[in-house]
Short mmCIF file of C-alpha atoms (C1' of nucleotides) in Angstrom, two decimals:
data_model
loop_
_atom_site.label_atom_id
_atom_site.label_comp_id
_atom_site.label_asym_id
_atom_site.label_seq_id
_atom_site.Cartn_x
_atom_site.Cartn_y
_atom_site.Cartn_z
CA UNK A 1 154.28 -73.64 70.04
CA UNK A 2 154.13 -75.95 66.87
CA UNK A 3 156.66 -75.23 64.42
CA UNK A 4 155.14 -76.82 61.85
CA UNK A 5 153.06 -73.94 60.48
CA UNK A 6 155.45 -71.52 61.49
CA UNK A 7 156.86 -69.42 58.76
CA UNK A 8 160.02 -68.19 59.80
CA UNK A 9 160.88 -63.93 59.01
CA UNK A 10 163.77 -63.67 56.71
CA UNK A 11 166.24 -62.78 59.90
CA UNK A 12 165.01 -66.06 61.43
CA UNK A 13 165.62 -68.36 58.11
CA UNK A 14 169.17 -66.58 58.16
CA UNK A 15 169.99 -68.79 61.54
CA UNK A 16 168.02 -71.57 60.54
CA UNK A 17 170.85 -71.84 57.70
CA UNK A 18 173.36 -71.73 59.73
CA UNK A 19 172.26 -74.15 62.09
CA UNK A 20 171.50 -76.51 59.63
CA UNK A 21 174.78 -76.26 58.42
CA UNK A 22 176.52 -76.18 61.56
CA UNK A 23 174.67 -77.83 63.64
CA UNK A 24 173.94 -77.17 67.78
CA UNK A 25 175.67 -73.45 67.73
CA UNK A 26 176.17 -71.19 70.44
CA UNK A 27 174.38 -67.55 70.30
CA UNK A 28 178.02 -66.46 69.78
CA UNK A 29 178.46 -69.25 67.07
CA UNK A 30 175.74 -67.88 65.20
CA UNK A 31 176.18 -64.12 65.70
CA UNK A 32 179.39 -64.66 63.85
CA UNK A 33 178.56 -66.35 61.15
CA UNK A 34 176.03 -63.50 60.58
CA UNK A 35 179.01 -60.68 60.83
CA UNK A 36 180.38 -62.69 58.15
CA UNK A 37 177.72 -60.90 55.97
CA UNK A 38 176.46 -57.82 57.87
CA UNK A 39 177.22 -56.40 61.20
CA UNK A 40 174.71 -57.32 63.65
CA UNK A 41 174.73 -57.09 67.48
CA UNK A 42 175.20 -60.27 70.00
CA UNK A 43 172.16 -59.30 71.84
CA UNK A 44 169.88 -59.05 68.53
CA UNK A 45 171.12 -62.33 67.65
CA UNK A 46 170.37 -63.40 70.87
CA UNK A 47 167.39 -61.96 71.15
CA UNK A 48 166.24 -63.89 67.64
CA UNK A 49 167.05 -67.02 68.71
CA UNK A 50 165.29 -66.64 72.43
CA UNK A 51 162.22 -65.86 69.83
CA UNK A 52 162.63 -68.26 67.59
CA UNK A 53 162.67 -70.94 70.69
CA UNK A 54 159.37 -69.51 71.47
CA UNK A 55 157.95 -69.85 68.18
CA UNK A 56 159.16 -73.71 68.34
CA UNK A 57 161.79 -72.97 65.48
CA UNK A 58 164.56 -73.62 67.68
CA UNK A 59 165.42 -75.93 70.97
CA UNK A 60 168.31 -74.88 73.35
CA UNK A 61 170.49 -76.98 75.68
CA UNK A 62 170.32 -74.80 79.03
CA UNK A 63 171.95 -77.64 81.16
CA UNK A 64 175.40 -75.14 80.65
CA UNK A 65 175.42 -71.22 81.60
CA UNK A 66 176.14 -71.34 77.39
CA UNK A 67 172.96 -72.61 75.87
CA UNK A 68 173.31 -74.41 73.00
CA UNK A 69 170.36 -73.96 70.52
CA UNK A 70 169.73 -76.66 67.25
CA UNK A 71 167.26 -76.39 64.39
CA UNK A 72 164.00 -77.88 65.46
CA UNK A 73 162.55 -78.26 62.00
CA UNK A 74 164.30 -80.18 59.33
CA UNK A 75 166.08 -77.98 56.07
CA UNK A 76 163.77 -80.21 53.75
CA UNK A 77 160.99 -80.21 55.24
CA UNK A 78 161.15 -75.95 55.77
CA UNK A 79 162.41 -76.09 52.05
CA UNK A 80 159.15 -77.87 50.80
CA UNK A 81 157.33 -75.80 53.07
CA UNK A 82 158.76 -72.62 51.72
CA UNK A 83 158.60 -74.00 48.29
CA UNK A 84 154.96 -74.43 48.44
CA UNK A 85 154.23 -70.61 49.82
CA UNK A 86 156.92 -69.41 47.08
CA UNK A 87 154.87 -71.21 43.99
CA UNK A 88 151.63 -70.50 45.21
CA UNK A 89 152.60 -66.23 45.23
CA UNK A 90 154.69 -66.37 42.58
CA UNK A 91 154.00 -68.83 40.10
CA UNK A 92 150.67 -69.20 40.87
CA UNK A 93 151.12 -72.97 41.73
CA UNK A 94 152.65 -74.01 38.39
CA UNK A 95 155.66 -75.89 39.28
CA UNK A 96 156.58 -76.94 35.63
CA UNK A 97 157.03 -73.09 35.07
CA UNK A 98 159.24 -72.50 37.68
CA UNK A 99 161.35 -75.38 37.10
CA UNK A 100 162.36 -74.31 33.57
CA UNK A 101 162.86 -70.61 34.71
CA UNK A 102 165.29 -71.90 37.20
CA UNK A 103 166.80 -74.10 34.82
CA UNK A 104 166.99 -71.68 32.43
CA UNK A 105 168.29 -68.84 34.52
CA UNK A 106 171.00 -71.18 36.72
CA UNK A 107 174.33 -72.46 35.00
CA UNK A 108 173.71 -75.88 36.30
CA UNK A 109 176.24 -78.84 35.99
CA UNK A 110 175.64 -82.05 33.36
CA UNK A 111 176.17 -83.70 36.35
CA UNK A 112 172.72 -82.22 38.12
CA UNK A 113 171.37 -82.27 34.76
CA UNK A 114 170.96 -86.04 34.54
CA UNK A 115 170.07 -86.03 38.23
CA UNK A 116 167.25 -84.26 37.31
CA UNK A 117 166.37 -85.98 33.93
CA UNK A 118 166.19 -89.74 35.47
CA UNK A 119 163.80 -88.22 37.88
CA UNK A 120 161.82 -87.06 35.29
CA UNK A 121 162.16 -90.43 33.62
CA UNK A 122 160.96 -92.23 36.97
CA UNK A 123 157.98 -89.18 37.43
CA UNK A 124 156.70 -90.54 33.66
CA UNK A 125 156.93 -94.11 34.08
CA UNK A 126 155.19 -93.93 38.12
CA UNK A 127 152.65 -92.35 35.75
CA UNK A 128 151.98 -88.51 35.77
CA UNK A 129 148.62 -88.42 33.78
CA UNK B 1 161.99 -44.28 41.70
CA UNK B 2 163.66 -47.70 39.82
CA UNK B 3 161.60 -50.50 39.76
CA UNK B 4 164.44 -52.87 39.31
CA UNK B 5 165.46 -53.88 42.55
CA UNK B 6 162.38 -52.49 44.36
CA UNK B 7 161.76 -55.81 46.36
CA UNK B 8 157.37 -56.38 47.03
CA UNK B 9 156.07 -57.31 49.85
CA UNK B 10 153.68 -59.99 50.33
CA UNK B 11 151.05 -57.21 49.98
CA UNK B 12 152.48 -55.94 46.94
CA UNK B 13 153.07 -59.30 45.14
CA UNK B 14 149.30 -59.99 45.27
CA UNK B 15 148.50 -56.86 43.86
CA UNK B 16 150.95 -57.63 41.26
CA UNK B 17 149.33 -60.95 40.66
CA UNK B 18 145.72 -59.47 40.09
CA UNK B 19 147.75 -56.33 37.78
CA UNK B 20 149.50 -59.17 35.40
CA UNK B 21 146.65 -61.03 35.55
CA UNK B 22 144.12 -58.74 34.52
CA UNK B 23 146.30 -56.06 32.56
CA UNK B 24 144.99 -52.24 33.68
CA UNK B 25 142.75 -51.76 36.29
CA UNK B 26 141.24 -49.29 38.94
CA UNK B 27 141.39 -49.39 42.67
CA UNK B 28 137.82 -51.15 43.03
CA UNK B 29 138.51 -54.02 40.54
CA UNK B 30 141.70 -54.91 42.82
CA UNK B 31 140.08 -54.16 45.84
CA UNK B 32 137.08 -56.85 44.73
CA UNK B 33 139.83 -59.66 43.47
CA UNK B 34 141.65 -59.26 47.15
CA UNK B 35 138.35 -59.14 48.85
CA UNK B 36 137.92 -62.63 46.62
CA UNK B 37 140.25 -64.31 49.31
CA UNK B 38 140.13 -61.98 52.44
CA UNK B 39 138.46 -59.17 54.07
CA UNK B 40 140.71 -55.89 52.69
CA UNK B 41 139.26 -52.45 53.02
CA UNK B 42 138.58 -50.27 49.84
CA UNK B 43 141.27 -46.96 51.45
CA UNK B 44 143.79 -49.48 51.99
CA UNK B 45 143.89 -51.19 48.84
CA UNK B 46 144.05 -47.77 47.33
CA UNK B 47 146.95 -46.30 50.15
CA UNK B 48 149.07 -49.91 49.41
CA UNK B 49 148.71 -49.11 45.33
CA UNK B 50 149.67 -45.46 46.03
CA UNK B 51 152.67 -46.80 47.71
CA UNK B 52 153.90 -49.08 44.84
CA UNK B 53 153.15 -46.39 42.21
CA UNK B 54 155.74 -44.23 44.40
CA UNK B 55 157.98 -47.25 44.24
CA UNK B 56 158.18 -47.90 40.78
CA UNK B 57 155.66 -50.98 40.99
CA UNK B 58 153.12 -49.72 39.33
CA UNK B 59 152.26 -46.77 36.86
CA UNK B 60 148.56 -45.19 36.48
CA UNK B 61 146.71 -43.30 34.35
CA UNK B 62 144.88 -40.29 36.03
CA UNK B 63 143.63 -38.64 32.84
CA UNK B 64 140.16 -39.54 34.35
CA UNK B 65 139.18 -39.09 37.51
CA UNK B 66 139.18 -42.87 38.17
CA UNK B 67 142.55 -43.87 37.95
CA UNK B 68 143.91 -46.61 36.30
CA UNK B 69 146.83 -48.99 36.81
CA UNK B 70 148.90 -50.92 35.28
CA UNK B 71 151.90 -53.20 36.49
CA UNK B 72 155.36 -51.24 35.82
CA UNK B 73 157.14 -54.46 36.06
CA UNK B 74 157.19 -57.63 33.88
CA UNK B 75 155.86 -60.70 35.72
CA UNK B 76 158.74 -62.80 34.31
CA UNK B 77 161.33 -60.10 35.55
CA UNK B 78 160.15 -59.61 38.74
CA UNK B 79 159.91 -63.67 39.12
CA UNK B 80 163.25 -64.30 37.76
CA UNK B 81 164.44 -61.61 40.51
CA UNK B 82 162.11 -63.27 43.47
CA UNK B 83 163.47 -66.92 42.35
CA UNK B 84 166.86 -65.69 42.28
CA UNK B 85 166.63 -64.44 45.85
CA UNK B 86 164.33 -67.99 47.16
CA UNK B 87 167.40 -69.31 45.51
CA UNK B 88 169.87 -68.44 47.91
CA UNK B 89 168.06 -67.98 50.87
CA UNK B 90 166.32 -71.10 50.64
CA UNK B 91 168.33 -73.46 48.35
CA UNK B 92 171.67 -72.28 49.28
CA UNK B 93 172.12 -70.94 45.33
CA UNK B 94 171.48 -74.58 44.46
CA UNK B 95 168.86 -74.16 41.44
CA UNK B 96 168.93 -78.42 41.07
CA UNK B 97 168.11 -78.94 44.63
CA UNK B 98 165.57 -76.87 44.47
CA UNK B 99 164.29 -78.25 41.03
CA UNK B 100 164.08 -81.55 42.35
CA UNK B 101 162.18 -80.84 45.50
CA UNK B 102 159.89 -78.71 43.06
CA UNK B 103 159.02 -81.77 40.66
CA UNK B 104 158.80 -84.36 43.67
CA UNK B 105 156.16 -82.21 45.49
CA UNK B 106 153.82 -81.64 42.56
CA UNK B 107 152.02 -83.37 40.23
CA UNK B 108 153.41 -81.86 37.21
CA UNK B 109 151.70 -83.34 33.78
CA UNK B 110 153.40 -85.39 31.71
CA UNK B 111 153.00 -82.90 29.11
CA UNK B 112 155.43 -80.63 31.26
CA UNK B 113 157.57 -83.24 31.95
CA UNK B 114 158.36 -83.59 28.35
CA UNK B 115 158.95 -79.78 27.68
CA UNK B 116 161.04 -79.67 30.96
CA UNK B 117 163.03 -82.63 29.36
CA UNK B 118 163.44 -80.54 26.53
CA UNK B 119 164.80 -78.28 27.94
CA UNK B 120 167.52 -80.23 29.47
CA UNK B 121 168.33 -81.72 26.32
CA UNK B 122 169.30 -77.94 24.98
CA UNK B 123 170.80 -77.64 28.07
CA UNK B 124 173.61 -80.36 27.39
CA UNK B 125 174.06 -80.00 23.83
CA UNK B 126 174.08 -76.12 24.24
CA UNK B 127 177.28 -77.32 27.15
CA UNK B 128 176.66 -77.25 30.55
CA UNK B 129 180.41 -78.07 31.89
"C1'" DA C 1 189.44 -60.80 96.21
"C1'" DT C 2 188.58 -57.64 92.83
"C1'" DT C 3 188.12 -56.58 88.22
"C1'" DT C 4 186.87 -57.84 83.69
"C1'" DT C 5 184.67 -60.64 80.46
"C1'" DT C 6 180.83 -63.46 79.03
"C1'" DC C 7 176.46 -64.89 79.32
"C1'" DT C 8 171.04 -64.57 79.71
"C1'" DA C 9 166.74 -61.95 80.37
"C1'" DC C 10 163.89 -58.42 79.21
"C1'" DG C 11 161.69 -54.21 77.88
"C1'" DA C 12 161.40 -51.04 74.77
"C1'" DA C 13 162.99 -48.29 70.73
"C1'" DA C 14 163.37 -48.32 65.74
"C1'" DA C 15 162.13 -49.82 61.33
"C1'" DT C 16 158.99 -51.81 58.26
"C1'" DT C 17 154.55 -53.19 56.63
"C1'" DT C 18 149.60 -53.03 56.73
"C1'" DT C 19 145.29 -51.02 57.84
"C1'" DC C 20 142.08 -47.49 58.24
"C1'" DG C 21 139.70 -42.96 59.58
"C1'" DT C 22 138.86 -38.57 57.89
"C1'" DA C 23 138.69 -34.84 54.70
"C1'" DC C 24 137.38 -33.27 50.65
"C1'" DG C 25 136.33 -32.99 45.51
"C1'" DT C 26 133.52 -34.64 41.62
"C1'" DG C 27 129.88 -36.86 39.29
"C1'" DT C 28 124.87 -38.67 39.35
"C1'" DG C 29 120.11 -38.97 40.31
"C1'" DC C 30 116.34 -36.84 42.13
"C1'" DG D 1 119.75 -27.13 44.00
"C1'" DC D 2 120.71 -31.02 47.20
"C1'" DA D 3 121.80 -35.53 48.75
"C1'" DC D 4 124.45 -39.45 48.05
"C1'" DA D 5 127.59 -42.59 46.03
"C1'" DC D 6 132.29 -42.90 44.61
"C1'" DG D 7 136.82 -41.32 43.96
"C1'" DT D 8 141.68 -39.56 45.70
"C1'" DA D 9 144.89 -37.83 49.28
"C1'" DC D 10 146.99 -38.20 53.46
"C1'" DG D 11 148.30 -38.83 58.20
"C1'" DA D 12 148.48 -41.76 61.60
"C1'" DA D 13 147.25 -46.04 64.16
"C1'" DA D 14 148.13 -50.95 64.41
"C1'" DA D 15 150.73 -54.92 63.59
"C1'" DT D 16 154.94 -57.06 62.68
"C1'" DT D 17 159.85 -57.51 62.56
"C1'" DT D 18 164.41 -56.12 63.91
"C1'" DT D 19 167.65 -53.88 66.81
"C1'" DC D 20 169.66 -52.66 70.98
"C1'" DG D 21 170.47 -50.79 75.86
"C1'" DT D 22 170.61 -52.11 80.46
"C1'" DA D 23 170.63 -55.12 84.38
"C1'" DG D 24 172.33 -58.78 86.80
"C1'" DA D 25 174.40 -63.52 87.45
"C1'" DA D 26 178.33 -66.55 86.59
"C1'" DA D 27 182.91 -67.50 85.06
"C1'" DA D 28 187.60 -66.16 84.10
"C1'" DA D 29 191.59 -63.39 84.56
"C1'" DT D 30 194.62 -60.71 87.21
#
DNA sequence: ATTTTTCTACGAAAATTTTCGTACGTGTGC
DNA sequence: GCACACGTACGAAAATTTTCGTAGAAAAAT
């Protein structure tokens, strides 16, 4: 299947997280990490990530007896996928008002600030109309 | 029930939409906005308001025999809780990663881009460490 | 070599969310 | 009055998502 219109359940984007961070994981790999937060069971884990290959969200290494599964979809490109779905159903597509709710509600360093204030500069001189 | 950490569903959220959108309404107005982008029956509508009213979502009015509703929940609120949650799941907690990805997809106006700028110049003089 | 552990596969139960059929009461027009 | 449109209530089916038990093969330990 195609990932790339696949929206991924909230257990699913759990591993996706972790294999992003991680990198190619082991079921076991991964069903750790997930104790770390809540108890869960090797064979659900398992079980999510044999459906999650399906779906195209995942690709496994089967050449051992341990397969070894990696994201199949890149972090950014799920994030801007994500992010689109999220301001469309919640902020009805405005991104300026999200932006300055998450500014507003985060504690976020001077550091990020001017991050985010020369790409502002570089948005107004490419010429936002 | 509290409403506070009730959590929509997708469902839910675009009944909320039409609710904050449109302030007080009956069963048939919402049903006729969500039949706007897809096919929803009239009973189910109803059942799914029903539902949130027994949440905490929503309150109604039944003084008349047509019942009206009302969102029990402040859009901002309830968007400050769902961004807080994206947040994490999606952005790691990272609010400027997430801002950044949110300005680069869009085209935000350059309007916005001046009151988001604003913002950020509070931001540092009120002392972001 | 036998037992124990570790792994995958798979079906199905459990939990959640969404949809809808049916019943039944009330108002409206004829 | 009677028929018909329009409303709520409610249970349960359908669809989706999550969890887990069991079986059986392969590796590791004893």
């Amino acid at each position: 299947m195609n990932p790339e219109h696949v929206k991924p359940t909230e257990a699913e984007l759990e591993i996706l997280q972790i294999l992003w961070a991680r990198g190619a994981c082991t079921v076991r790999e991964v069903n750790e990490q997930l104790n770390l937060k809540r108890e869960t069971g090797y064979t659900t884990t398992l079980k999510m990530m044999q459906i999650m290959t399906e779906k195209g969200l995942l690709t496994r290494d089967e050449s051992q007896r341990t397969h070894v599964y990696r994201a199949a979809v890149q972090e950014r490109d799920m994030q801007k996928r994500l992010l689109d779905k999220f301001l469309d159903s919640v902020f009805k597509g405005s991104a300026a008002s999200l932006v300055m709710q998450a500014l507003g509600n985060s504690q976020t360093s001077a550091e990020e600030l001017r991050e985010i204030r020369k790409l502002i500069d570089e948005m107004e001189k490419g010429g936002a109309k």
